[in-house]
Short mmCIF file of C-alpha atoms in Angstrom, two decimals:
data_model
loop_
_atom_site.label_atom_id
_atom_site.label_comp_id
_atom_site.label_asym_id
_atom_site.label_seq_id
_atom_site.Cartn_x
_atom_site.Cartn_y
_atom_site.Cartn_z
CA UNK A 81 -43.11 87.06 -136.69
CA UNK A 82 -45.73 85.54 -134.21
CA UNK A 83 -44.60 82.07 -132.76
CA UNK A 84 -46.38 79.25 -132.89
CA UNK A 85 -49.66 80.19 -131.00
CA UNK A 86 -51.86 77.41 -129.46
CA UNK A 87 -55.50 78.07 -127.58
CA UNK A 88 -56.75 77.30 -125.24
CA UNK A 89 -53.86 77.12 -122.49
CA UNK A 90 -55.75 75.54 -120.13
CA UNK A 91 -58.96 73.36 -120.55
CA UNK A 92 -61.08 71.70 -118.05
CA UNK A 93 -63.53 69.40 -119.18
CA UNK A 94 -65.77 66.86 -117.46
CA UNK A 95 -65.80 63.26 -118.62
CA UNK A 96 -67.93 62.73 -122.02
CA UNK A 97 -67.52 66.39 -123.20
CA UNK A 98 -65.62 67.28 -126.01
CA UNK A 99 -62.21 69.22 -126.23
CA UNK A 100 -61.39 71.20 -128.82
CA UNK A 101 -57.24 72.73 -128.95
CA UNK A 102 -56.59 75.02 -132.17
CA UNK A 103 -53.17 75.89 -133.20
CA UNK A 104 -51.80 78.50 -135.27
CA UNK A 105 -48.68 77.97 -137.20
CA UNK A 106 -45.85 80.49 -137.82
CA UNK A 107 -46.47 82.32 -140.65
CA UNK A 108 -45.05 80.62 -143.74
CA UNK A 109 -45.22 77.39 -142.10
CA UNK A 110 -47.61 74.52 -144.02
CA UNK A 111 -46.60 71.50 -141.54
CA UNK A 112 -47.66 71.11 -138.37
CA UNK A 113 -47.42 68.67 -135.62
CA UNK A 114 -49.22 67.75 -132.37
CA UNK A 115 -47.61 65.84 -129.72
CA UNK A 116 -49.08 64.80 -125.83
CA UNK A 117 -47.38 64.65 -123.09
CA UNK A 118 -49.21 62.86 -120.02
CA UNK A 119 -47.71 63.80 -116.71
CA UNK A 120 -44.58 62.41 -115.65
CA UNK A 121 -43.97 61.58 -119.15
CA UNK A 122 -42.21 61.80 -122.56
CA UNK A 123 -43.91 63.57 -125.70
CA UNK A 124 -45.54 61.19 -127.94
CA UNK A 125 -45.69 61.89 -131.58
CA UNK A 126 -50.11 61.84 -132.33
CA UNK A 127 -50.00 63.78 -136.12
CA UNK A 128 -48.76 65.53 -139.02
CA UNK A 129 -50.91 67.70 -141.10
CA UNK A 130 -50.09 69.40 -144.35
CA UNK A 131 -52.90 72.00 -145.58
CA UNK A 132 -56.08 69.94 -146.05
CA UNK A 133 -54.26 66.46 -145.86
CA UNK A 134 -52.51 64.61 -142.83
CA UNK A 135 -49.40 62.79 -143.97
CA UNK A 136 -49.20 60.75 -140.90
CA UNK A 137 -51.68 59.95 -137.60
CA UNK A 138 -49.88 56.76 -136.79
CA UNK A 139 -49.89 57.97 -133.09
CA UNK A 140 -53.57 59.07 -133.06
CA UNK A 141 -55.72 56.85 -131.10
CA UNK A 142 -58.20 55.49 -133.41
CA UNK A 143 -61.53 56.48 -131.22
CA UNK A 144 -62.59 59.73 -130.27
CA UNK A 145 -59.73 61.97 -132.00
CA UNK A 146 -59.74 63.73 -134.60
CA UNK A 147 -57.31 66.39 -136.48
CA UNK A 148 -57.30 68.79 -139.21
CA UNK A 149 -55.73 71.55 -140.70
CA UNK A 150 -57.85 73.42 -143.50
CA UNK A 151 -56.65 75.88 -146.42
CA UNK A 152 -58.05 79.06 -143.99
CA UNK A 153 -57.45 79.03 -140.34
CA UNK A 154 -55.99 76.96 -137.47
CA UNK A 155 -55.31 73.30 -137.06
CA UNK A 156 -58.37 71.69 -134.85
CA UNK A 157 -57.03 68.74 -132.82
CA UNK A 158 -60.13 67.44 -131.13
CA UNK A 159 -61.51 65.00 -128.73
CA UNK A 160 -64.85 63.75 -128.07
CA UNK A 161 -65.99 62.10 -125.26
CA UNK A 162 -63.30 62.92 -123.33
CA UNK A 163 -62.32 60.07 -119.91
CA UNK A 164 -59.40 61.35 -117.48
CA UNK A 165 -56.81 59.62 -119.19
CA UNK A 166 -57.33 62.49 -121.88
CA UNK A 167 -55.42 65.21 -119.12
CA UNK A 168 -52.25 65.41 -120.84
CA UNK A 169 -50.30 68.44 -122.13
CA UNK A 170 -50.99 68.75 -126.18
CA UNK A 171 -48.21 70.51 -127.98
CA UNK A 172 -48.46 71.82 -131.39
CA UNK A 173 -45.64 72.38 -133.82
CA UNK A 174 -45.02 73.59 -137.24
CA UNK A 175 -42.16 73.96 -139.93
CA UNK A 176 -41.79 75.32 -143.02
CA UNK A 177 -41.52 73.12 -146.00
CA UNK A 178 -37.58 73.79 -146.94
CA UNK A 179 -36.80 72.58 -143.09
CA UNK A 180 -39.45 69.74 -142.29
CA UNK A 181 -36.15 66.88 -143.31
CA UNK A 182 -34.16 68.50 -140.75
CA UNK A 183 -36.18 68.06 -137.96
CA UNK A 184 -36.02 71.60 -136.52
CA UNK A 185 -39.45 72.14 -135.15
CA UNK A 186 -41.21 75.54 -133.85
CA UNK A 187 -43.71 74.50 -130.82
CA UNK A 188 -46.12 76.36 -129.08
CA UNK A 189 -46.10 76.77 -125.46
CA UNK A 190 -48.97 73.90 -125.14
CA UNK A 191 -52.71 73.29 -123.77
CA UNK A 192 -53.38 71.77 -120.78
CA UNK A 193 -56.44 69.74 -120.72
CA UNK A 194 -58.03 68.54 -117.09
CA UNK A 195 -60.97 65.61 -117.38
CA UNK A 196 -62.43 65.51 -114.08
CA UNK B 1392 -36.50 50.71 -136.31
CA UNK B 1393 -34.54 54.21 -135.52
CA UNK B 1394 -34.37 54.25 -131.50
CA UNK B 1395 -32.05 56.73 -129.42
CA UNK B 1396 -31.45 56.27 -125.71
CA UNK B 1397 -30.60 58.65 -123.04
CA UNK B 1398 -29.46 56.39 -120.18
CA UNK B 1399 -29.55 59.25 -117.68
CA UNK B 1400 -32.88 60.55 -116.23
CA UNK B 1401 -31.08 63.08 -114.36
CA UNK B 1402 -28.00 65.48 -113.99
CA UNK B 1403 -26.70 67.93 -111.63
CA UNK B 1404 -24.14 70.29 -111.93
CA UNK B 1405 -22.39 73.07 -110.41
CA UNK B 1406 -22.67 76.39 -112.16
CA UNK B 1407 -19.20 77.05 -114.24
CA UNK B 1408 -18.73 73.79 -115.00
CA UNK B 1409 -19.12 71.50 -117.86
CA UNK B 1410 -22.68 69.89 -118.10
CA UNK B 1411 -22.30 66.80 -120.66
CA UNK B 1412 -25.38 64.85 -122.18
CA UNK B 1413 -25.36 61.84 -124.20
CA UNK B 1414 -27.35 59.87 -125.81
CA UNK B 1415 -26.83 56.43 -127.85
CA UNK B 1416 -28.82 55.56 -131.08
CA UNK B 1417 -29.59 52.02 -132.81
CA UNK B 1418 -29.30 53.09 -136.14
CA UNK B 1419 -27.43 55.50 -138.27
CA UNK B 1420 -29.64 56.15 -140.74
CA UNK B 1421 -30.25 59.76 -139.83
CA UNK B 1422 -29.35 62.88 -141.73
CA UNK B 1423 -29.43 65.01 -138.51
CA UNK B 1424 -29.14 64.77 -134.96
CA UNK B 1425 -30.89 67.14 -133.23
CA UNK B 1426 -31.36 68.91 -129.27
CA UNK B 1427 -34.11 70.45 -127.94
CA UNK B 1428 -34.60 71.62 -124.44
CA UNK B 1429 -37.82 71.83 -122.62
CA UNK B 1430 -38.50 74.25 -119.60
CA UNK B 1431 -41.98 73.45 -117.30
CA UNK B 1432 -45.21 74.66 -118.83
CA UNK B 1433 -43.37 75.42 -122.05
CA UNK B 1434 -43.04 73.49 -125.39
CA UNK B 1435 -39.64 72.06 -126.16
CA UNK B 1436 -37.03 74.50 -128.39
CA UNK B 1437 -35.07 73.92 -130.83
CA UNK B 1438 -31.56 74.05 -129.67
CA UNK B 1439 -28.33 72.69 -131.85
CA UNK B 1440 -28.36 69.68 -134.32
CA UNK B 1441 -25.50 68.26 -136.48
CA UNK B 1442 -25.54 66.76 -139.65
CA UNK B 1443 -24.17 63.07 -139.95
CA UNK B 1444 -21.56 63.83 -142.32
CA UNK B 1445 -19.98 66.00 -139.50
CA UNK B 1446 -18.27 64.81 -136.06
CA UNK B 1447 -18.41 68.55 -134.57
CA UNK B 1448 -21.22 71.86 -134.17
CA UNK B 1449 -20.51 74.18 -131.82
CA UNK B 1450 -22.81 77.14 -131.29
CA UNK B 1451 -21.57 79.49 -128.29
CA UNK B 1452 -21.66 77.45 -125.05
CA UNK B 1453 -22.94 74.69 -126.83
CA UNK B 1454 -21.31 71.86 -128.69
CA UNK B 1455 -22.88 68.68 -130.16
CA UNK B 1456 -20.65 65.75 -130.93
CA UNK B 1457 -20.85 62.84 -132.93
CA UNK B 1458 -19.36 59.84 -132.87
CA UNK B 1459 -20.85 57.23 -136.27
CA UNK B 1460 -18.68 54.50 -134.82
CA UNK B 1461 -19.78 54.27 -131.55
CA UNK B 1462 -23.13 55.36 -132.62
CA UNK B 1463 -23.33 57.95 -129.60
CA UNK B 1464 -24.27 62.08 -129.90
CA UNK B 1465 -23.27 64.30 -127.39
CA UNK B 1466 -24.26 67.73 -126.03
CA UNK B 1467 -21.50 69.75 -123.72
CA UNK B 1468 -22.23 72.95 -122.00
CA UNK B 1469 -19.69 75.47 -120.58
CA UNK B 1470 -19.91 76.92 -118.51
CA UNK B 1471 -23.37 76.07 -117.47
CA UNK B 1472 -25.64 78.55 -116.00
CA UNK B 1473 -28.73 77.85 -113.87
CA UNK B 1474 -30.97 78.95 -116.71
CA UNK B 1475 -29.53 75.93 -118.44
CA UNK B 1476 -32.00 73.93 -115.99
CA UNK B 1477 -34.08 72.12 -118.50
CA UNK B 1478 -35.31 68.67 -119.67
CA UNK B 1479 -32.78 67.83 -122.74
CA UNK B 1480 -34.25 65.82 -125.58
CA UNK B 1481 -32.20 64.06 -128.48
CA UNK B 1482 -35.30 63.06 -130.42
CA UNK B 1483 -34.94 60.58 -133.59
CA UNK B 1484 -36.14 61.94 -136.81
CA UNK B 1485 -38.71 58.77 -138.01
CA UNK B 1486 -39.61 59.14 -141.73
CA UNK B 1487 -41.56 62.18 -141.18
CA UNK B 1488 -41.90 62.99 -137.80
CA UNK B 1489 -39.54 63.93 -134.67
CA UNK B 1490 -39.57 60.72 -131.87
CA UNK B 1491 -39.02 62.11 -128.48
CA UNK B 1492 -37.62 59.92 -125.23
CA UNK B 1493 -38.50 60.45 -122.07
CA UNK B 1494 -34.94 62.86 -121.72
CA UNK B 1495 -32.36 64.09 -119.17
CA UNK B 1496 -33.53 66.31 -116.63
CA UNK B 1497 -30.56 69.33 -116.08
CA UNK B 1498 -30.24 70.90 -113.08
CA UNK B 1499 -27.83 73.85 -112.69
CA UNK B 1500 -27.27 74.90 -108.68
CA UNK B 1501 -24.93 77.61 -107.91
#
């Protein structure tokens, strides 16, 4: 059983462009998460996605991003018009249903995004 | 509001001995308390949790205690090993979603 897979693992994009991450859940696994993580700092909670719905983007800036996760394929966490302060580690992270109230989450080993 | 703190940024240890981590939370209204341990250029890993109903898990070299009282959760290692070198997170559990600090750096030197 395939981990949590997450592509690209490393992005560089020039200010204004647009970023595009995908992540793959485990198999099984309807929730998933994505978290940043700036450098030198803490992970900060952006989403949560069910198929076709998101429960919760209270940590999702309100310009320029954008998440989904539809009934075929990967969640899409993107960015448009990305600015520097977009170079940040983005985690993604999924759990099956029977777990998601005990907090035991499966990540991915992360994209790096670079704005220069 | 559901906050936990981990007063130490940082901790070094000697291989063979006990690494301990703490952390102390605002609020008890959590059914679990969870660890997860982050290496670089990886994404964090699940690693032990304890239910609130329970003062004790252990799990090989690894036990979580916790105290309701004092409102303070624990993580001992031992004997730690320098692949224990990690960033140690005792994220809240919000609603719906895992809250992560900023953690406690580990660093295991022989």
């Amino acid at each position: 059983n395939a981990g949590v897979m997450q592509n690209p693992r490393h992005l560089v994009r020039r200010r204004g462009q647009e970023a595009r991450l995908r992540c793959s859940p485990m198999k099984g696994h309807s929730h998933v998460y994505w978290y940043r993580q700036p450098p030198e700092e803490g992970l900060k909670f952006m989403v949560y996605l069910q198929k076709e719905n998101i429960i919760d983007e209270s940590g999702m800036p309100k310009e320029r991003f954008s998440a989904e996760f539809p009934k075929e394929g990967p969640s899409i966490l993107r960015i448009q018009q990305v600015v520097r302060g977009d170079s940040a580690a983005y985690f993604c992270a999924s759990s099956p249903p029977n777990r998601v109230n005990t907090g035991e989450l499966f990540f991915g080993e992360g994209s790096r995004l670079t704005v220069l | 509001d559901q906050q936990v703190k981990q007063n130490s940024p940082s901790l070094s240890v000697q291989e063979g001995r006990i690494s301990i981590l703490n952390c102390d939370y605002t609020n008890s209204m959590f059914d679990y308390f969870l660890w997860y341990k982050k290496y670089p250029a990886e994404g964090p890993t699940f690693l032990i949790s304890i239910s609130s109903i329970k003062d004790k898990n252990e799990d090989g070299r690894f036990t979580v205690f916790l105290n309701k009282s004092a409102k303070h959760l624990s993580l001992h290692i031992v004997p730690s090993q320098p692949g224990d070198s990690a960033v140690y997170f005792c994220p809240t559990y919000n609603t719906d979603k895992l809250i992560f600090g900023t953690g406690t750096r580990l660093q295991v030197f022989p």
